[in-house]
Amino acid sequence: MLKQEPVITKYQDIPCCPDLKTSSTCDVLDFRRHLIFPTSVRTEQGQIVQVEVILHTRFSRCPGPLALGDLVYSTTLLPGEKVRLATTDRRSRFSFDSESKLSYRSEQISEDQYRLRSLRAFMADENVTDRGSDNYSEQGKWDFHGDASGSIGFLSASASTNARGSHSASSTRDYLREHRAHAQMADNLSVEATRKAHSLSIGEVSSRTHAEGESEDHFEASSREFSNPNRCHAVTFLFYRLNKTETIKFELVSIERRVLDPVTPMPVPANPFRPVGGVAAVPQEVPATSPKRLEIQEAAITSEVRLRSLASVSSNPQQVANLRAAAFGQVLVGTAASPVGFQQPISDDLRAKALAEVDAQLVRQGLIEKPGGEVSRRLQTEINYERETSIPTAGVIVKSCMDDCGICEPEVVEREKLELERLALENKLLARKIELLEKSQEYRCCPADESEPTG
């Protein structure tokens, strides 16, 4: 088989203005809730065969066009007045390290990423492990750093949650209704948190001069000057926030069923727990001749070793199986004593009977269409919802309007009209002079004919 030659694009063939697609990219968040169904099926040892019902729900977010947001700031300038305005938001945060004498602006996530992160955090706050106590914490400030350890966090470690206790088809239906209500609440709270965290402030500033030396404060260099060039009318500047519309969908994707076997290892979450304590490290360069080089390197290595030790997950299948069983409260006597590989798993006949019993319950409650089938459309119509909303962006649009009421006397207005008429007459006079110069013999581009008399 002949090897195909790679296609090489010449540098001059790259367009200066490439064509860009305008199709939006949708973000998807999947969540799984695990419920335990006890059945009447028993093993040869008299153990209850339990079936795990997994509720797979999905949040999809598709951005739309820009929309006009709320009024952020307005100012009215009198004739001839000037003002300097500066914008302050979360991107204007400034950090200064007095030890290294370095100043920097930390990387921060966008509004879209912040919206998804807060939505995922509020969804993970659902109290399905212990219904006897409330576990809720309101956060008005979230992590904006763009590094891997700071932007992921613990709440994104796993999208699956285990519900403690025994369930039936009727309790599962009630649980789905409550889960939908919680999803709507998380959706609304995430939008509110995004708008709160991305607040924008516009105000007047004055220029100032810094003498050379150490200073830990900064001046907003992004300030701009606005002025009113009119003589008789005031001008009002209106600053509007630009929002980005989005369509959010919540849907029940599937209801999965599987038999729980205490001797069968289950998969572990893909992302282990990484407790960073809300601290995100910023990379720092150290000079090779610095006397603190070894001390800084030792502290960095120690921190990395501790983080890896906390994030490590045991690869022993027996420990994984015990942890999985303990999460559902079904640790059996003698299971931990017998190594994995020497126990008999549940037979296929018992598995089929247990699944058939659970499917029959789900069909009676209208959760699935038929035994072994998918989610019923009636249930999806009840659980699914779709809505449109908007989140703020970093953009600001400025509109200006001139006041109809003048502050000048009639004589001043008449003088302005006469001034305009004078300027118009001067323009006509200048145009006439240019016309006469073009007809003048000495300003022609070609010399005069020698046969023509000059005097």
GROMACS .gro file of C-alpha atoms in nm:
model
  455
    1MET     CA    1   0.000   0.000   0.000
    2LEU     CA    2   0.143   0.331  -0.109
    3LYS     CA    3   0.191   0.595   0.154
    4GLN     CA    4   0.005   0.916   0.082
    5GLU     CA    5   0.210   1.229   0.064
    6PRO     CA    6   0.111   1.497   0.315
    7VAL     CA    7  -0.068   1.796   0.170
    8ILE     CA    8   0.143   2.108   0.219
    9THR     CA    9  -0.017   2.451   0.202
   10LYS     CA   10   0.207   2.723   0.068
   11TYR     CA   11   0.250   3.032   0.276
   12GLN     CA   12   0.124   3.263   0.001
   13ASP     CA   13  -0.191   3.051  -0.034
   14ILE     CA   14  -0.305   3.132   0.320
   15PRO     CA   15  -0.577   3.399   0.289
   16CYS     CA   16  -0.532   3.724   0.472
   17CYS     CA   17  -0.898   3.726   0.573
   18PRO     CA   18  -1.013   3.364   0.608
   19ASP     CA   19  -1.379   3.267   0.595
   20LEU     CA   20  -1.525   3.201   0.938
   21LYS     CA   21  -1.827   2.994   1.028
   22THR     CA   22  -2.095   3.164   1.233
   23SER     CA   23  -2.251   2.847   1.373
   24SER     CA   24  -2.261   2.841   1.752
   25THR     CA   25  -2.101   2.570   1.963
   26CYS     CA   26  -2.320   2.419   2.233
   27ASP     CA   27  -2.188   2.317   2.575
   28VAL     CA   28  -2.316   1.998   2.736
   29LEU     CA   29  -2.315   1.888   3.102
   30ASP     CA   30  -2.419   1.531   3.186
   31PHE     CA   31  -2.537   1.423   3.530
   32ARG     CA   32  -2.613   1.074   3.660
   33ARG     CA   33  -2.805   0.990   3.976
   34HIS     CA   34  -2.781   0.632   4.110
   35LEU     CA   35  -3.080   0.481   4.292
   36ILE     CA   36  -3.087   0.136   4.453
   37PHE     CA   37  -3.388  -0.095   4.397
   38PRO     CA   38  -3.415  -0.397   4.630
   39THR     CA   39  -3.584  -0.696   4.464
   40SER     CA   40  -3.747  -1.018   4.580
   41VAL     CA   41  -3.480  -1.222   4.403
   42ARG     CA   42  -3.238  -1.407   4.633
   43THR     CA   43  -2.908  -1.577   4.567
   44GLU     CA   44  -2.824  -1.928   4.686
   45GLN     CA   45  -2.673  -1.775   5.000
   46GLY     CA   46  -2.996  -1.582   5.067
   47GLN     CA   47  -2.856  -1.244   4.970
   48ILE     CA   48  -3.086  -0.981   4.819
   49VAL     CA   49  -3.014  -0.899   4.455
   50GLN     CA   50  -3.017  -0.524   4.417
   51VAL     CA   51  -3.061  -0.331   4.093
   52GLU     CA   52  -2.909   0.009   4.036
   53VAL     CA   53  -3.126   0.253   3.838
   54ILE     CA   54  -2.924   0.535   3.683
   55LEU     CA   55  -3.106   0.856   3.588
   56HIS     CA   56  -2.910   1.026   3.311
   57THR     CA   57  -2.997   1.395   3.272
   58ARG     CA   58  -2.829   1.652   3.053
   59PHE     CA   59  -2.790   2.029   3.043
   60SER     CA   60  -2.716   2.176   2.699
   61ARG     CA   61  -2.639   2.542   2.648
   62CYS     CA   62  -2.631   2.701   2.301
   63PRO     CA   63  -2.524   3.068   2.271
   64GLY     CA   64  -2.723   3.307   2.058
   65PRO     CA   65  -2.686   3.663   1.927
   66LEU     CA   66  -2.591   3.966   2.131
   67ALA     CA   67  -2.857   4.167   2.311
   68LEU     CA   68  -2.875   4.509   2.472
   69GLY     CA   69  -2.824   4.484   2.846
   70ASP     CA   70  -2.895   4.713   3.138
   71LEU     CA   71  -2.787   5.074   3.162
   72VAL     CA   72  -2.451   5.077   3.339
   73TYR     CA   73  -2.369   5.448   3.354
   74SER     CA   74  -2.487   5.781   3.217
   75THR     CA   75  -2.339   6.129   3.225
   76THR     CA   76  -2.449   6.467   3.090
   77LEU     CA   77  -2.186   6.712   2.972
   78LEU     CA   78  -2.255   7.083   2.939
   79PRO     CA   79  -2.121   7.276   2.637
   80GLY     CA   80  -1.742   7.264   2.630
   81GLU     CA   81  -1.717   7.026   2.925
   82LYS     CA   82  -1.476   6.728   2.931
   83VAL     CA   83  -1.457   6.424   3.153
   84ARG     CA   84  -1.233   6.116   3.176
   85LEU     CA   85  -1.407   5.786   3.246
   86ALA     CA   86  -1.258   5.449   3.340
   87THR     CA   87  -1.410   5.102   3.336
   88THR     CA   88  -1.352   4.867   3.628
   89ASP     CA   89  -1.451   4.501   3.631
   90ARG     CA   90  -1.306   4.167   3.736
   91ARG     CA   91  -1.048   4.185   3.453
   92SER     CA   92  -0.894   4.499   3.602
   93ARG     CA   93  -0.769   4.315   3.910
   94PHE     CA   94  -0.404   4.394   3.957
   95SER     CA   95  -0.150   4.199   4.163
   96PHE     CA   96   0.187   4.323   4.283
   97ASP     CA   97   0.450   4.107   4.447
   98SER     CA   98   0.658   4.332   4.671
   99GLU     CA   99   0.920   4.060   4.720
  100SER     CA  100   0.993   3.998   4.352
  101LYS     CA  101   0.882   4.349   4.249
  102LEU     CA  102   0.671   4.203   3.969
  103SER     CA  103   0.322   4.306   3.872
  104TYR     CA  104   0.086   4.097   3.666
  105ARG     CA  105  -0.275   4.032   3.579
  106SER     CA  106  -0.385   3.675   3.644
  107GLU     CA  107  -0.563   3.476   3.374
  108GLN     CA  108  -0.936   3.452   3.422
  109ILE     CA  109  -1.208   3.240   3.271
  110SER     CA  110  -1.473   3.379   3.040
  111GLU     CA  111  -1.835   3.446   3.126
  112ASP     CA  112  -1.947   3.129   2.946
  113GLN     CA  113  -1.708   2.909   3.143
  114TYR     CA  114  -1.810   3.082   3.464
  115ARG     CA  115  -2.176   3.016   3.388
  116LEU     CA  116  -2.115   2.644   3.332
  117ARG     CA  117  -1.891   2.615   3.637
  118SER     CA  118  -2.149   2.772   3.866
  119LEU     CA  119  -2.426   2.558   3.713
  120ARG     CA  120  -2.223   2.245   3.774
  121ALA     CA  121  -2.148   2.355   4.131
  122PHE     CA  122  -2.513   2.421   4.214
  123MET     CA  123  -2.617   2.090   4.059
  124ALA     CA  124  -2.355   1.909   4.269
  125ASP     CA  125  -2.500   2.075   4.579
  126GLU     CA  126  -2.811   1.858   4.552
  127ASN     CA  127  -2.857   1.680   4.883
  128VAL     CA  128  -2.925   1.320   4.784
  129THR     CA  129  -2.698   1.143   5.030
  130ASP     CA  130  -2.860   1.247   5.355
  131ARG     CA  131  -3.212   1.389   5.341
  132GLY     CA  132  -3.215   1.465   5.713
  133SER     CA  133  -2.991   1.769   5.700
  134ASP     CA  134  -2.936   2.063   5.468
  135ASN     CA  135  -2.601   2.116   5.304
  136TYR     CA  136  -2.604   2.444   5.118
  137SER     CA  137  -2.347   2.717   5.092
  138GLU     CA  138  -2.393   3.039   4.900
  139GLN     CA  139  -2.093   3.158   4.705
  140GLY     CA  140  -2.080   3.506   4.561
  141LYS     CA  141  -1.720   3.470   4.453
  142TRP     CA  142  -1.576   3.189   4.245
  143ASP     CA  143  -1.234   3.101   4.117
  144PHE     CA  144  -1.141   3.289   3.801
  145HIS     CA  145  -0.795   3.148   3.743
  146GLY     CA  146  -0.735   2.973   3.414
  147ASP     CA  147  -0.492   2.708   3.533
  148ALA     CA  148  -0.593   2.343   3.548
  149SER     CA  149  -0.588   2.304   3.925
  150GLY     CA  150  -0.777   2.624   3.994
  151SER     CA  151  -1.049   2.607   3.730
  152ILE     CA  152  -1.153   2.245   3.781
  153GLY     CA  153  -1.198   2.210   4.155
  154PHE     CA  154  -1.358   1.937   4.357
  155LEU     CA  155  -1.717   1.988   4.244
  156SER     CA  156  -1.627   1.886   3.889
  157ALA     CA  157  -1.454   1.565   3.994
  158SER     CA  158  -1.756   1.352   3.916
  159ALA     CA  159  -2.100   1.415   3.769
  160SER     CA  160  -2.245   1.105   3.935
  161THR     CA  161  -2.416   1.106   4.274
  162ASN     CA  162  -2.527   0.810   4.483
  163ALA     CA  163  -2.860   0.830   4.665
  164ARG     CA  164  -2.855   0.644   4.996
  165GLY     CA  165  -3.151   0.426   5.082
  166SER     CA  166  -3.392   0.196   4.899
  167HIS     CA  167  -3.614   0.316   4.617
  168SER     CA  168  -3.910   0.199   4.415
  169ALA     CA  169  -4.066   0.310   4.088
  170SER     CA  170  -4.303   0.554   4.262
  171SER     CA  171  -4.025   0.708   4.471
  172THR     CA  172  -3.813   0.735   4.157
  173ARG     CA  173  -4.086   0.937   3.987
  174ASP     CA  174  -4.104   1.169   4.288
  175TYR     CA  175  -3.727   1.194   4.286
  176LEU     CA  176  -3.730   1.296   3.919
  177ARG     CA  177  -3.977   1.575   3.989
  178GLU     CA  178  -3.762   1.703   4.273
  179HIS     CA  179  -3.451   1.670   4.058
  180ARG     CA  180  -3.613   1.880   3.785
  181ALA     CA  181  -3.707   2.148   4.038
  182HIS     CA  182  -3.351   2.149   4.167
  183ALA     CA  183  -3.220   2.179   3.809
  184GLN     CA  184  -3.436   2.485   3.747
  185MET     CA  185  -3.317   2.641   4.072
  186ALA     CA  186  -2.952   2.570   3.983
  187ASP     CA  187  -3.006   2.720   3.638
  188ASN     CA  188  -3.150   3.042   3.779
  189LEU     CA  189  -2.889   3.068   4.054
  190SER     CA  190  -2.602   3.020   3.810
  191VAL     CA  191  -2.730   3.305   3.591
  192GLU     CA  192  -2.767   3.527   3.897
  193ALA     CA  193  -2.417   3.437   4.020
  194THR     CA  194  -2.269   3.508   3.676
  195ARG     CA  195  -2.429   3.851   3.659
  196LYS     CA  196  -2.320   3.929   4.014
  197ALA     CA  197  -1.959   3.826   3.961
  198HIS     CA  198  -1.929   4.012   3.630
  199SER     CA  199  -2.053   4.346   3.757
  200LEU     CA  200  -1.920   4.651   3.575
  201SER     CA  201  -1.840   4.992   3.719
  202ILE     CA  202  -1.781   5.311   3.519
  203GLY     CA  203  -1.673   5.629   3.693
  204GLU     CA  204  -1.478   5.949   3.660
  205VAL     CA  205  -1.103   5.945   3.716
  206SER     CA  206  -0.832   6.208   3.712
  207SER     CA  207  -0.487   6.172   3.564
  208ARG     CA  208  -0.194   6.165   3.799
  209THR     CA  209   0.182   6.140   3.770
  210HIS     CA  210   0.383   5.868   3.941
  211ALA     CA  211   0.738   5.937   4.049
  212GLU     CA  212   0.990   5.665   3.975
  213GLY     CA  213   0.999   5.419   4.262
  214GLU     CA  214   0.806   5.139   4.426
  215SER     CA  215   0.430   5.159   4.413
  216GLU     CA  216   0.170   4.892   4.479
  217ASP     CA  217  -0.129   5.076   4.335
  218HIS     CA  218  -0.212   5.125   3.972
  219PHE     CA  219  -0.395   5.371   3.752
  220GLU     CA  220  -0.659   5.259   3.507
  221ALA     CA  221  -0.476   5.305   3.178
  222SER     CA  222  -0.787   5.210   2.985
  223SER     CA  223  -0.963   5.536   3.069
  224ARG     CA  224  -1.109   5.743   2.786
  225GLU     CA  225  -1.200   6.109   2.752
  226PHE     CA  226  -1.547   6.230   2.654
  227SER     CA  227  -1.626   6.589   2.561
  228ASN     CA  228  -1.914   6.805   2.440
  229PRO     CA  229  -1.810   7.011   2.137
  230ASN     CA  230  -2.144   7.196   2.118
  231ARG     CA  231  -2.190   7.554   2.230
  232CYS     CA  232  -2.557   7.571   2.317
  233HIS     CA  233  -2.676   7.215   2.379
  234ALA     CA  234  -2.592   6.958   2.643
  235VAL     CA  235  -2.496   6.602   2.544
  236THR     CA  236  -2.582   6.287   2.738
  237PHE     CA  237  -2.376   5.969   2.704
  238LEU     CA  238  -2.549   5.639   2.785
  239PHE     CA  239  -2.342   5.325   2.856
  240TYR     CA  240  -2.522   4.995   2.799
  241ARG     CA  241  -2.396   4.647   2.883
  242LEU     CA  242  -2.380   4.397   2.597
  243ASN     CA  243  -2.534   4.061   2.685
  244LYS     CA  244  -2.513   3.728   2.509
  245THR     CA  245  -2.835   3.536   2.471
  246GLU     CA  246  -2.840   3.162   2.524
  247THR     CA  247  -3.083   2.873   2.507
  248ILE     CA  248  -3.065   2.626   2.794
  249LYS     CA  249  -3.219   2.280   2.774
  250PHE     CA  250  -3.263   2.025   3.049
  251GLU     CA  251  -3.365   1.678   2.940
  252LEU     CA  252  -3.393   1.327   3.076
  253VAL     CA  253  -3.175   1.125   2.839
  254SER     CA  254  -3.211   0.771   2.965
  255ILE     CA  255  -3.294   0.544   3.257
  256GLU     CA  256  -3.029   0.274   3.281
  257ARG     CA  257  -3.055  -0.042   3.489
  258ARG     CA  258  -2.786  -0.281   3.607
  259VAL     CA  259  -2.749  -0.543   3.876
  260LEU     CA  260  -2.516  -0.467   4.166
  261ASP     CA  261  -2.277  -0.748   4.241
  262PRO     CA  262  -2.058  -0.705   4.553
  263VAL     CA  263  -1.782  -0.922   4.404
  264THR     CA  264  -1.769  -0.735   4.073
  265PRO     CA  265  -1.548  -0.426   4.076
  266MET     CA  266  -1.721  -0.115   3.949
  267PRO     CA  267  -1.550   0.166   3.760
  268VAL     CA  268  -1.412   0.454   3.962
  269PRO     CA  269  -1.463   0.823   3.880
  270ALA     CA  270  -1.237   0.948   3.603
  271ASN     CA  271  -1.119   1.254   3.793
  272PRO     CA  272  -0.996   1.190   4.148
  273PHE     CA  273  -1.045   1.423   4.438
  274ARG     CA  274  -0.793   1.708   4.427
  275PRO     CA  275  -0.819   1.921   4.740
  276VAL     CA  276  -0.640   2.248   4.667
  277GLY     CA  277  -0.819   2.452   4.933
  278GLY     CA  278  -0.924   2.721   4.687
  279VAL     CA  279  -0.560   2.806   4.615
  280ALA     CA  280  -0.432   2.824   4.257
  281ALA     CA  281  -0.057   2.846   4.202
  282VAL     CA  282   0.082   3.110   3.966
  283PRO     CA  283   0.403   3.006   3.782
  284GLN     CA  284   0.702   3.198   3.911
  285GLU     CA  285   1.048   3.218   3.758
  286VAL     CA  286   1.343   3.208   3.997
  287PRO     CA  287   1.688   3.335   3.893
  288ALA     CA  288   1.957   3.067   3.895
  289THR     CA  289   2.175   3.279   4.125
  290SER     CA  290   1.899   3.348   4.377
  291PRO     CA  291   1.993   3.245   4.732
  292LYS     CA  292   1.635   3.122   4.787
  293ARG     CA  293   1.636   2.894   4.483
  294LEU     CA  294   1.676   2.568   4.678
  295GLU     CA  295   1.421   2.672   4.938
  296ILE     CA  296   1.162   2.758   4.674
  297GLN     CA  297   1.224   2.437   4.479
  298GLU     CA  298   1.192   2.225   4.793
  299ALA     CA  299   0.861   2.391   4.885
  300ALA     CA  300   0.726   2.341   4.532
  301ILE     CA  301   0.825   1.973   4.525
  302THR     CA  302   0.674   1.912   4.869
  303SER     CA  303   0.347   2.072   4.762
  304GLU     CA  304   0.331   1.861   4.445
  305VAL     CA  305   0.404   1.539   4.635
  306ARG     CA  306   0.126   1.609   4.886
  307LEU     CA  307  -0.118   1.691   4.608
  308ARG     CA  308  -0.040   1.369   4.424
  309SER     CA  309  -0.072   1.163   4.741
  310LEU     CA  310  -0.418   1.307   4.809
  311ALA     CA  311  -0.530   1.268   4.448
  312SER     CA  312  -0.407   0.911   4.412
  313VAL     CA  313  -0.670   0.639   4.385
  314SER     CA  314  -0.593   0.284   4.480
  315SER     CA  315  -0.560   0.045   4.187
  316ASN     CA  316  -0.646  -0.259   4.399
  317PRO     CA  317  -0.976  -0.401   4.264
  318GLN     CA  318  -1.072  -0.536   4.606
  319GLN     CA  319  -1.046  -0.194   4.770
  320VAL     CA  320  -1.238  -0.036   4.483
  321ALA     CA  321  -1.516  -0.293   4.522
  322ASN     CA  322  -1.535  -0.235   4.897
  323LEU     CA  323  -1.551   0.142   4.854
  324ARG     CA  324  -1.822   0.103   4.594
  325ALA     CA  325  -2.024  -0.129   4.815
  326ALA     CA  326  -1.980   0.099   5.116
  327ALA     CA  327  -2.121   0.390   4.918
  328PHE     CA  328  -2.448   0.198   4.880
  329GLY     CA  329  -2.448   0.059   5.235
  330GLN     CA  330  -2.430  -0.301   5.117
  331VAL     CA  331  -2.099  -0.428   5.253
  332LEU     CA  332  -2.153  -0.799   5.308
  333VAL     CA  333  -1.996  -1.001   5.585
  334GLY     CA  334  -1.699  -1.194   5.456
  335THR     CA  335  -1.667  -0.996   5.133
  336ALA     CA  336  -1.356  -0.810   5.239
  337ALA     CA  337  -1.201  -1.126   5.375
  338SER     CA  338  -1.224  -1.313   5.043
  339PRO     CA  339  -1.000  -1.189   4.764
  340VAL     CA  340  -1.149  -1.089   4.431
  341GLY     CA  341  -1.131  -1.369   4.174
  342PHE     CA  342  -1.233  -1.655   4.409
  343GLN     CA  343  -1.599  -1.557   4.454
  344GLN     CA  344  -1.886  -1.651   4.227
  345PRO     CA  345  -2.070  -1.357   4.068
  346ILE     CA  346  -2.446  -1.350   4.044
  347SER     CA  347  -2.575  -1.585   3.775
  348ASP     CA  348  -2.731  -1.459   3.453
  349ASP     CA  349  -3.072  -1.604   3.541
  350LEU     CA  350  -3.088  -1.413   3.868
  351ARG     CA  351  -2.973  -1.099   3.693
  352ALA     CA  352  -3.247  -1.132   3.432
  353LYS     CA  353  -3.515  -1.193   3.698
  354ALA     CA  354  -3.406  -0.891   3.902
  355LEU     CA  355  -3.396  -0.664   3.595
  356ALA     CA  356  -3.738  -0.789   3.480
  357GLU     CA  357  -3.888  -0.714   3.822
  358VAL     CA  358  -3.752  -0.360   3.824
  359ASP     CA  359  -3.857  -0.299   3.462
  360ALA     CA  360  -4.212  -0.407   3.547
  361GLN     CA  361  -4.224  -0.149   3.827
  362LEU     CA  362  -4.091   0.123   3.596
  363VAL     CA  363  -4.347   0.038   3.328
  364ARG     CA  364  -4.637   0.055   3.575
  365GLN     CA  365  -4.529   0.403   3.683
  366GLY     CA  366  -4.488   0.517   3.321
  367LEU     CA  367  -4.112   0.573   3.348
  368ILE     CA  368  -4.023   0.351   3.051
  369GLU     CA  369  -4.222   0.243   2.746
  370LYS     CA  370  -4.175  -0.133   2.785
  371PRO     CA  371  -3.951  -0.380   2.971
  372GLY     CA  372  -3.598  -0.322   2.853
  373GLY     CA  373  -3.710  -0.008   2.667
  374GLU     CA  374  -3.617   0.358   2.676
  375VAL     CA  375  -3.763   0.652   2.867
  376SER     CA  376  -4.130   0.716   2.798
  377ARG     CA  377  -4.213   1.027   2.600
  378ARG     CA  378  -4.476   1.129   2.853
  379LEU     CA  379  -4.214   1.136   3.128
  380GLN     CA  380  -3.973   1.332   2.910
  381THR     CA  381  -4.245   1.588   2.840
  382GLU     CA  382  -4.298   1.625   3.216
  383ILE     CA  383  -3.929   1.650   3.311
  384ASN     CA  384  -3.769   1.829   3.015
  385TYR     CA  385  -3.775   2.206   2.989
  386GLU     CA  386  -3.621   2.477   2.771
  387ARG     CA  387  -3.579   2.848   2.826
  388GLU     CA  388  -3.390   3.149   2.692
  389THR     CA  389  -3.183   3.384   2.903
  390SER     CA  390  -2.880   3.609   2.873
  391ILE     CA  391  -2.549   3.654   3.052
  392PRO     CA  392  -2.328   3.965   3.056
  393THR     CA  393  -2.020   4.008   2.840
  394ALA     CA  394  -1.717   4.233   2.869
  395GLY     CA  395  -1.853   4.462   2.597
  396VAL     CA  396  -2.008   4.804   2.651
  397ILE     CA  397  -2.190   5.008   2.386
  398VAL     CA  398  -2.207   5.388   2.419
  399LYS     CA  399  -2.496   5.593   2.283
  400SER     CA  400  -2.516   5.972   2.283
  401CYS     CA  401  -2.803   6.217   2.242
  402MET     CA  402  -2.816   6.595   2.222
  403ASP     CA  403  -3.062   6.794   2.427
  404ASP     CA  404  -3.325   6.982   2.229
  405CYS     CA  405  -3.339   7.265   2.480
  406GLY     CA  406  -3.075   7.529   2.410
  407ILE     CA  407  -2.908   7.744   2.672
  408CYS     CA  408  -2.801   8.028   2.441
  409GLU     CA  409  -2.978   8.363   2.397
  410PRO     CA  410  -3.146   8.442   2.063
  411GLU     CA  411  -2.867   8.686   1.977
  412VAL     CA  412  -2.608   8.412   2.028
  413VAL     CA  413  -2.804   8.176   1.804
  414GLU     CA  414  -2.830   8.449   1.537
  415ARG     CA  415  -2.457   8.511   1.563
  416GLU     CA  416  -2.390   8.142   1.505
  417LYS     CA  417  -2.606   8.152   1.192
  418LEU     CA  418  -2.420   8.455   1.060
  419GLU     CA  419  -2.090   8.282   1.133
  420LEU     CA  420  -2.199   7.983   0.928
  421GLU     CA  421  -2.308   8.209   0.642
  422ARG     CA  422  -1.970   8.383   0.651
  423LEU     CA  423  -1.789   8.051   0.630
  424ALA     CA  424  -2.007   7.951   0.336
  425LEU     CA  425  -1.924   8.276   0.153
  426GLU     CA  426  -1.553   8.224   0.220
  427ASN     CA  427  -1.577   7.877   0.066
  428LYS     CA  428  -1.746   8.022  -0.244
  429LEU     CA  429  -1.477   8.288  -0.270
  430LEU     CA  430  -1.204   8.027  -0.244
  431ALA     CA  431  -1.369   7.816  -0.513
  432ARG     CA  432  -1.393   8.121  -0.742
  433LYS     CA  433  -1.023   8.199  -0.695
  434ILE     CA  434  -0.929   7.843  -0.787
  435GLU     CA  435  -1.144   7.867  -1.099
  436LEU     CA  436  -0.972   8.192  -1.205
  437LEU     CA  437  -0.627   8.046  -1.140
  438GLU     CA  438  -0.703   7.754  -1.371
  439LYS     CA  439  -0.788   8.000  -1.650
  440SER     CA  440  -0.476   8.205  -1.594
  441GLN     CA  441  -0.208   8.164  -1.863
  442GLU     CA  442   0.087   8.160  -1.628
  443TYR     CA  443  -0.054   7.873  -1.424
  444ARG     CA  444  -0.114   7.642  -1.722
  445CYS     CA  445   0.072   7.312  -1.737
  446CYS     CA  446   0.192   7.377  -2.096
  447PRO     CA  447   0.396   7.683  -2.212
  448ALA     CA  448   0.229   7.940  -2.435
  449ASP     CA  449   0.254   7.905  -2.816
  450GLU     CA  450   0.545   8.109  -2.956
  451SER     CA  451   0.332   8.217  -3.257
  452GLU     CA  452   0.085   8.388  -3.030
  453PRO     CA  453   0.166   8.748  -2.945
  454THR     CA  454   0.269   8.798  -2.586
  455GLY     CA  455   0.220   9.170  -2.571
   0.00000   0.00000   0.00000
